[in-house]
PDB file of C-alpha atoms in Angstrom:
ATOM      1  CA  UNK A   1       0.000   0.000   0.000  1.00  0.00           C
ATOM      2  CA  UNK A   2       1.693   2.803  -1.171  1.00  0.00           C
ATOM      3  CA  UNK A   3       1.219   6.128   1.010  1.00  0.00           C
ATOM      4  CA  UNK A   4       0.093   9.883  -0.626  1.00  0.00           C
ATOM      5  CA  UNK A   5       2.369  12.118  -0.004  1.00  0.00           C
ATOM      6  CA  UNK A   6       2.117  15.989  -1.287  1.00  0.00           C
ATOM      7  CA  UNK A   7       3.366  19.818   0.024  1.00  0.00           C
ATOM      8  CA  UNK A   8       1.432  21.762   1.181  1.00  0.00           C
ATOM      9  CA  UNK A   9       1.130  26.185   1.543  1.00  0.00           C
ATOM     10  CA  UNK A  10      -0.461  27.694   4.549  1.00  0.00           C
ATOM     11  CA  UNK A  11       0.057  30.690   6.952  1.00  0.00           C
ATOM     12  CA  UNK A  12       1.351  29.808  10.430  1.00  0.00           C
ATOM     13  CA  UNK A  13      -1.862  29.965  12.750  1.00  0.00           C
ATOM     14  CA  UNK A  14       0.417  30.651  15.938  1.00  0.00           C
ATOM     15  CA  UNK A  15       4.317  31.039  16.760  1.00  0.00           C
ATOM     16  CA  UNK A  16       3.975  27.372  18.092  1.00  0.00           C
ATOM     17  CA  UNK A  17       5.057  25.360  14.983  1.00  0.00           C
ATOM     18  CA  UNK A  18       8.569  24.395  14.128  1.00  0.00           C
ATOM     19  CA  UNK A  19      10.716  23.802  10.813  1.00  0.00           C
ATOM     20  CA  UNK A  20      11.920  20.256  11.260  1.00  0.00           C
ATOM     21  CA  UNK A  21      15.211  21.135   8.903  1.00  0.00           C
ATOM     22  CA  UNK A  22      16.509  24.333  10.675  1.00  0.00           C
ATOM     23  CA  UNK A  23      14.863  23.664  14.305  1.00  0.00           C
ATOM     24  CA  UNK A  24      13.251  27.502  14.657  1.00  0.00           C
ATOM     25  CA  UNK A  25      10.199  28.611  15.445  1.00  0.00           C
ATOM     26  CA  UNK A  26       7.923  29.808  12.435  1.00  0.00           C
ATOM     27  CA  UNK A  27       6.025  33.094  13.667  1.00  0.00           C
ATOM     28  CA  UNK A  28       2.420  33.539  13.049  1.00  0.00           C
ATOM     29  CA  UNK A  29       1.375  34.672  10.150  1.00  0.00           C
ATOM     30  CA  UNK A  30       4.553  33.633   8.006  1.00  0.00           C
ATOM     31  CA  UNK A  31       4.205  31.025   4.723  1.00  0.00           C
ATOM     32  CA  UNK A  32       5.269  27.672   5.642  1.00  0.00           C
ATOM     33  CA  UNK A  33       4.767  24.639   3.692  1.00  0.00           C
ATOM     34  CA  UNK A  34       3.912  21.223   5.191  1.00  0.00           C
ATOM     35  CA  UNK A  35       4.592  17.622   4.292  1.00  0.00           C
ATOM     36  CA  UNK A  36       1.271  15.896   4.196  1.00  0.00           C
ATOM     37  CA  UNK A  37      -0.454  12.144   3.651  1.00  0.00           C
ATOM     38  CA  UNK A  38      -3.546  10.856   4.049  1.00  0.00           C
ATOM     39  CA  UNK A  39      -4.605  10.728   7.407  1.00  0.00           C
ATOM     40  CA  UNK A  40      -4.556   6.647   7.685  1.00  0.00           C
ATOM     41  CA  UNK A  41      -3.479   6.010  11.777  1.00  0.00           C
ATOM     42  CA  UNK A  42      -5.668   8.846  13.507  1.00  0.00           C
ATOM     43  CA  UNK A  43      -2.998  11.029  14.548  1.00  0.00           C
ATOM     44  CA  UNK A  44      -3.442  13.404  11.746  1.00  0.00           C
ATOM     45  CA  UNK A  45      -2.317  14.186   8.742  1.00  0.00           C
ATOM     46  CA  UNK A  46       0.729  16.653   8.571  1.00  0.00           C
ATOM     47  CA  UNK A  47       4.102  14.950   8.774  1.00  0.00           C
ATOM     48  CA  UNK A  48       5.759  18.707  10.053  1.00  0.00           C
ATOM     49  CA  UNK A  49       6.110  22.263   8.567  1.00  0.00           C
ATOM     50  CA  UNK A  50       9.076  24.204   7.030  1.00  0.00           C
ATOM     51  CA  UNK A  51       9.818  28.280   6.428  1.00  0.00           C
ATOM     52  CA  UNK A  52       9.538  28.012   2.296  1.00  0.00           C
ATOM     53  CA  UNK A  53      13.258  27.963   1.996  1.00  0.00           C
ATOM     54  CA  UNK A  54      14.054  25.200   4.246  1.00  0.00           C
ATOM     55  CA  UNK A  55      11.291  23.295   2.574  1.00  0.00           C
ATOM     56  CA  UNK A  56      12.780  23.267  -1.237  1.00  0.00           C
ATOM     57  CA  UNK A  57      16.765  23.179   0.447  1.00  0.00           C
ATOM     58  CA  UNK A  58      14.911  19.758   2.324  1.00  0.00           C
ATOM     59  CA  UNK A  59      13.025  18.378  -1.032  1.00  0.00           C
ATOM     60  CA  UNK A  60      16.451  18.513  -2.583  1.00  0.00           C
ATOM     61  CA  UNK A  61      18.608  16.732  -0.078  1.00  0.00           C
ATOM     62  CA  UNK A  62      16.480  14.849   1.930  1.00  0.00           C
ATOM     63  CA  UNK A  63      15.995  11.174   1.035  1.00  0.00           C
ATOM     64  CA  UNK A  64      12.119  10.940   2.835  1.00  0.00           C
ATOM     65  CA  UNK A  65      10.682  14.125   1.434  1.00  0.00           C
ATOM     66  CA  UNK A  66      10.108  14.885  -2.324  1.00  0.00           C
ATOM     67  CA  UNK A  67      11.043  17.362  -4.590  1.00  0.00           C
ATOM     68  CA  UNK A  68       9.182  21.201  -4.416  1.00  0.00           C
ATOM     69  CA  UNK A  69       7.353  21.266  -7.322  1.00  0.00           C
ATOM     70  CA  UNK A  70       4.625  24.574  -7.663  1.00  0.00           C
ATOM     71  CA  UNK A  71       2.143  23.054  -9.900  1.00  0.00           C
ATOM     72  CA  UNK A  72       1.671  20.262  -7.396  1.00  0.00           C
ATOM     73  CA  UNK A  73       1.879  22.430  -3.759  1.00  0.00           C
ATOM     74  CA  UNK A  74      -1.805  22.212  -2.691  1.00  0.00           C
ATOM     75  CA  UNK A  75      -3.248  25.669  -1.628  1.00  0.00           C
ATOM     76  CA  UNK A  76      -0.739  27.703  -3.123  1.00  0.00           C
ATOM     77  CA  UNK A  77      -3.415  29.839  -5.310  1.00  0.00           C
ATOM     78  CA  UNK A  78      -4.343  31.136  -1.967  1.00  0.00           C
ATOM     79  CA  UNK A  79      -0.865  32.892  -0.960  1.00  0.00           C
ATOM     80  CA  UNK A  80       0.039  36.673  -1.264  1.00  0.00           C
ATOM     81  CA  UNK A  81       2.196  36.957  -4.511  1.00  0.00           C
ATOM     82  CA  UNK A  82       5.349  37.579  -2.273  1.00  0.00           C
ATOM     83  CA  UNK A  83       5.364  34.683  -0.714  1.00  0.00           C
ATOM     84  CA  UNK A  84       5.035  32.256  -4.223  1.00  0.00           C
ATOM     85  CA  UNK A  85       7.882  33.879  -5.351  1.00  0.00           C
ATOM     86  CA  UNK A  86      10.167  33.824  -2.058  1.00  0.00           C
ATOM     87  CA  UNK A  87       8.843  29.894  -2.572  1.00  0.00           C
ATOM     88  CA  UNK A  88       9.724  29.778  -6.926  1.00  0.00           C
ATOM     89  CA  UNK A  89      12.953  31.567  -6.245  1.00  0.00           C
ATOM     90  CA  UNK A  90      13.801  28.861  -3.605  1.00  0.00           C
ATOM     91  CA  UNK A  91      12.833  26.440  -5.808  1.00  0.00           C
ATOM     92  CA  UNK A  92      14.604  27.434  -8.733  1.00  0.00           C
ATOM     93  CA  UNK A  93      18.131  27.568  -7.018  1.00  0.00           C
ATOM     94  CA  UNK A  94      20.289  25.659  -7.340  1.00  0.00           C
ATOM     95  CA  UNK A  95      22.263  25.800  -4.122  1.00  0.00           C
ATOM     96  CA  UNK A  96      24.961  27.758  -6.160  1.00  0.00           C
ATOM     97  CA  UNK A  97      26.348  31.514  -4.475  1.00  0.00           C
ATOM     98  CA  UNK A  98      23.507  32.174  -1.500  1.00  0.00           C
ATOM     99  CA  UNK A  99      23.024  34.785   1.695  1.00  0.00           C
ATOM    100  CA  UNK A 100      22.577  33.585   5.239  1.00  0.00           C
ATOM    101  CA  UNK A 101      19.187  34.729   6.665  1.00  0.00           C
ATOM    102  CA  UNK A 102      18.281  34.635   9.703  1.00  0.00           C
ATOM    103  CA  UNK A 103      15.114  32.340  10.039  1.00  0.00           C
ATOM    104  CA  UNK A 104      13.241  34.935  12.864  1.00  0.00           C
ATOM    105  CA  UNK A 105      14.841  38.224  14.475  1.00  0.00           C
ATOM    106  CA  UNK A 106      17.002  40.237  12.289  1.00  0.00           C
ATOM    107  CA  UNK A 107      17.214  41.628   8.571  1.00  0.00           C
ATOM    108  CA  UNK A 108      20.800  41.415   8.698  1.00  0.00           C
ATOM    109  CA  UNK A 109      22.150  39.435   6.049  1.00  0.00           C
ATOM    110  CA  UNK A 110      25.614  38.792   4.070  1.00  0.00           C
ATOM    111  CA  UNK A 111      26.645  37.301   1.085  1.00  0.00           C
ATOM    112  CA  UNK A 112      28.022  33.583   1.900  1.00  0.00           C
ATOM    113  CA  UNK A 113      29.298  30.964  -0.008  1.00  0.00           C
ATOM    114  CA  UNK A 114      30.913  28.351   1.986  1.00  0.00           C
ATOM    115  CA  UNK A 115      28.599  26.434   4.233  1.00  0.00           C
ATOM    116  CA  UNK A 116      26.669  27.395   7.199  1.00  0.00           C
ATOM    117  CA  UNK A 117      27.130  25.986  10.649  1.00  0.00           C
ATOM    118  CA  UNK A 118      24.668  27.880  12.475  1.00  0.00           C
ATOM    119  CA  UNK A 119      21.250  25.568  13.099  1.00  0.00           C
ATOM    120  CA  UNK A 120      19.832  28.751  13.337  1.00  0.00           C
ATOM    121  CA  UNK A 121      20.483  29.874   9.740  1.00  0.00           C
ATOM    122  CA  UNK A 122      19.390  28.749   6.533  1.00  0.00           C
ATOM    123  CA  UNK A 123      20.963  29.249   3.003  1.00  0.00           C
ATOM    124  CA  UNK A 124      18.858  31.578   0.786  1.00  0.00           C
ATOM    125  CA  UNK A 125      19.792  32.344  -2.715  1.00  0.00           C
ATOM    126  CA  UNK A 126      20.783  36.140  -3.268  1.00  0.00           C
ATOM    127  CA  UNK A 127      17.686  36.521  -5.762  1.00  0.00           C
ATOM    128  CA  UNK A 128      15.173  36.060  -2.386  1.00  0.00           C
ATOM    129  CA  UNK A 129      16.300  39.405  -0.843  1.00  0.00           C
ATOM    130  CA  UNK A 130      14.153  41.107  -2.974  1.00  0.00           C
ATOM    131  CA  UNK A 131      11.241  40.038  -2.057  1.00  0.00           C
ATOM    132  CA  UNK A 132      12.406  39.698   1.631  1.00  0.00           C
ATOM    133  CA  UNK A 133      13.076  43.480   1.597  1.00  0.00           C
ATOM    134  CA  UNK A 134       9.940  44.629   0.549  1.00  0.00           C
ATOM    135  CA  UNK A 135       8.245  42.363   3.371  1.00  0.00           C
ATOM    136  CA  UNK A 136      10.425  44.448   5.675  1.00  0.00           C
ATOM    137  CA  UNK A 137      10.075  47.890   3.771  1.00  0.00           C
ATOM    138  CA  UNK A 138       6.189  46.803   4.598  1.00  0.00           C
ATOM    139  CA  UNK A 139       6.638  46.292   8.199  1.00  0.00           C
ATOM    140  CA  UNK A 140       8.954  49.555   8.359  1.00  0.00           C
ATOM    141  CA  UNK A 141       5.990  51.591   6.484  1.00  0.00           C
ATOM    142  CA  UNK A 142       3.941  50.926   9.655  1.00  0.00           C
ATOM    143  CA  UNK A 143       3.224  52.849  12.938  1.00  0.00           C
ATOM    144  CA  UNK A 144       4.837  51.434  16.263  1.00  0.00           C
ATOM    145  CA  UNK A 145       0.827  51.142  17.597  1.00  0.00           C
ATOM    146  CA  UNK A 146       0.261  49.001  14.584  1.00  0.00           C
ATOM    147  CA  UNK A 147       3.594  47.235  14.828  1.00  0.00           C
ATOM    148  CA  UNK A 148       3.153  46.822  18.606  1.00  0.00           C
ATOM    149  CA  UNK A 149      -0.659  45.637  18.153  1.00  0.00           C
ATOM    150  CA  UNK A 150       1.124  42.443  15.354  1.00  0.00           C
ATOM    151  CA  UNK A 151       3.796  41.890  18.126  1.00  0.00           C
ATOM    152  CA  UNK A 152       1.633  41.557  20.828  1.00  0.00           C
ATOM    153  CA  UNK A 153      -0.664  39.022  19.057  1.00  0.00           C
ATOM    154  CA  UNK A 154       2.528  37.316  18.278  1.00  0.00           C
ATOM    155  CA  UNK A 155       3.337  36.575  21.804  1.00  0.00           C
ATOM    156  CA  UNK A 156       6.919  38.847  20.745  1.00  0.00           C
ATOM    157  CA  UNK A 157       8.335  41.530  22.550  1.00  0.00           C
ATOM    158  CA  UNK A 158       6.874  45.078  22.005  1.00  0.00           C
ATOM    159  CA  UNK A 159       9.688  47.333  23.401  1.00  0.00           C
ATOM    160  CA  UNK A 160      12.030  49.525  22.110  1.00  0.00           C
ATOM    161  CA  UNK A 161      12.162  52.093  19.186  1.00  0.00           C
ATOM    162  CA  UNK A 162      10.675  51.638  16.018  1.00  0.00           C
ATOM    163  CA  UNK A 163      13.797  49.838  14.321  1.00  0.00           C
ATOM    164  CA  UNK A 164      13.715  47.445  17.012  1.00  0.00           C
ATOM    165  CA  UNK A 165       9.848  46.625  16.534  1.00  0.00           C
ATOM    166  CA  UNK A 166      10.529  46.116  13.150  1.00  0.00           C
ATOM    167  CA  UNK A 167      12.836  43.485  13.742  1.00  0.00           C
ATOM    168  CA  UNK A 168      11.064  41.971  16.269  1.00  0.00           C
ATOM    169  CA  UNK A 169       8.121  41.531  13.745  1.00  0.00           C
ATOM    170  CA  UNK A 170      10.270  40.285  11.011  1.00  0.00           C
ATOM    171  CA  UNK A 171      10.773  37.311  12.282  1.00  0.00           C
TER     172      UNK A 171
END
């Protein structure tokens, strides 16, 4: 009996879930994509989530998880346009020259080519920034009381000056 297995795109519904390649948190709100079967056993039917660039680094190297391919991730009509192509820039890399991004916290990021020993990191190729930046440039373009308001539903810390929220909310 062979077993269906598929990807599949959804928003985080709390900070609570984890990517099970780089081991972080994936904040509310953010794309993630989950490896899914049937539901055959009663215990459900998602086999864990991943941020969208850990997810097609994973379908690449991993021997248990297939290949991200965007015709067949189920759902995927229903994310913001920003987030498919953060996901078909991922996709498309090739694991060739990449950035280190840091999965929640900071915007900080630096050209890298050699591999990454920090769990807390994931390789990103350079043509994600982009679209990474304007999700920031979006979260800058807000008032604190707004940015405070997304924090606080987030469970994340709410102090400090405006670049600080930012951060904070970037994650």
């Amino acid at each position: 009996l062979a077993l269906l297995l598929w990807w599949e795109f959804d928003y985080a519904k709390s900070a609570r879930s984890q990517c099970k390649s780089c081991k972080t948190k994936i904040q509310k709100d953010m794309p993630r994509l989950q490896w899914t079967t049937e539901e055959s056993d009663h215990h459900g039917s998602g086999l864990g989530f991943f941020h969208l660039q850990c997810a097609a680094q994973a379908g690449r190297s991993w021997k248990t998880l297939k290949q991200v391919v965007l015709a067949e991730v189920r759902h995927l009509d229903n994310s913001k346009s920003e987030d498919r192509n953060i996901l078909e820039l991922a996709v498309q890399s090739d694991g060739g020259a990449a950035v280190t991004l840091p999965i929640a916290g900071t915007s900080v990021v630096h050209a890298k080519t050699e591999a990454v020993d920090d769990p807390t990191k994931v390789e990103v190729p350079a043509a994600v920034l982009a679209a990474l930046a304007s999700k920031e440039a979006e979260l800058a373009g807000k008032k604190n009381d707004e940015l405070k308001a997304m924090l606080k539903s987030n469970d994340q810390s709410m102090s400090g000056n405006k670049a600080r929220l930012v951060q904070n909310g970037y994650g």
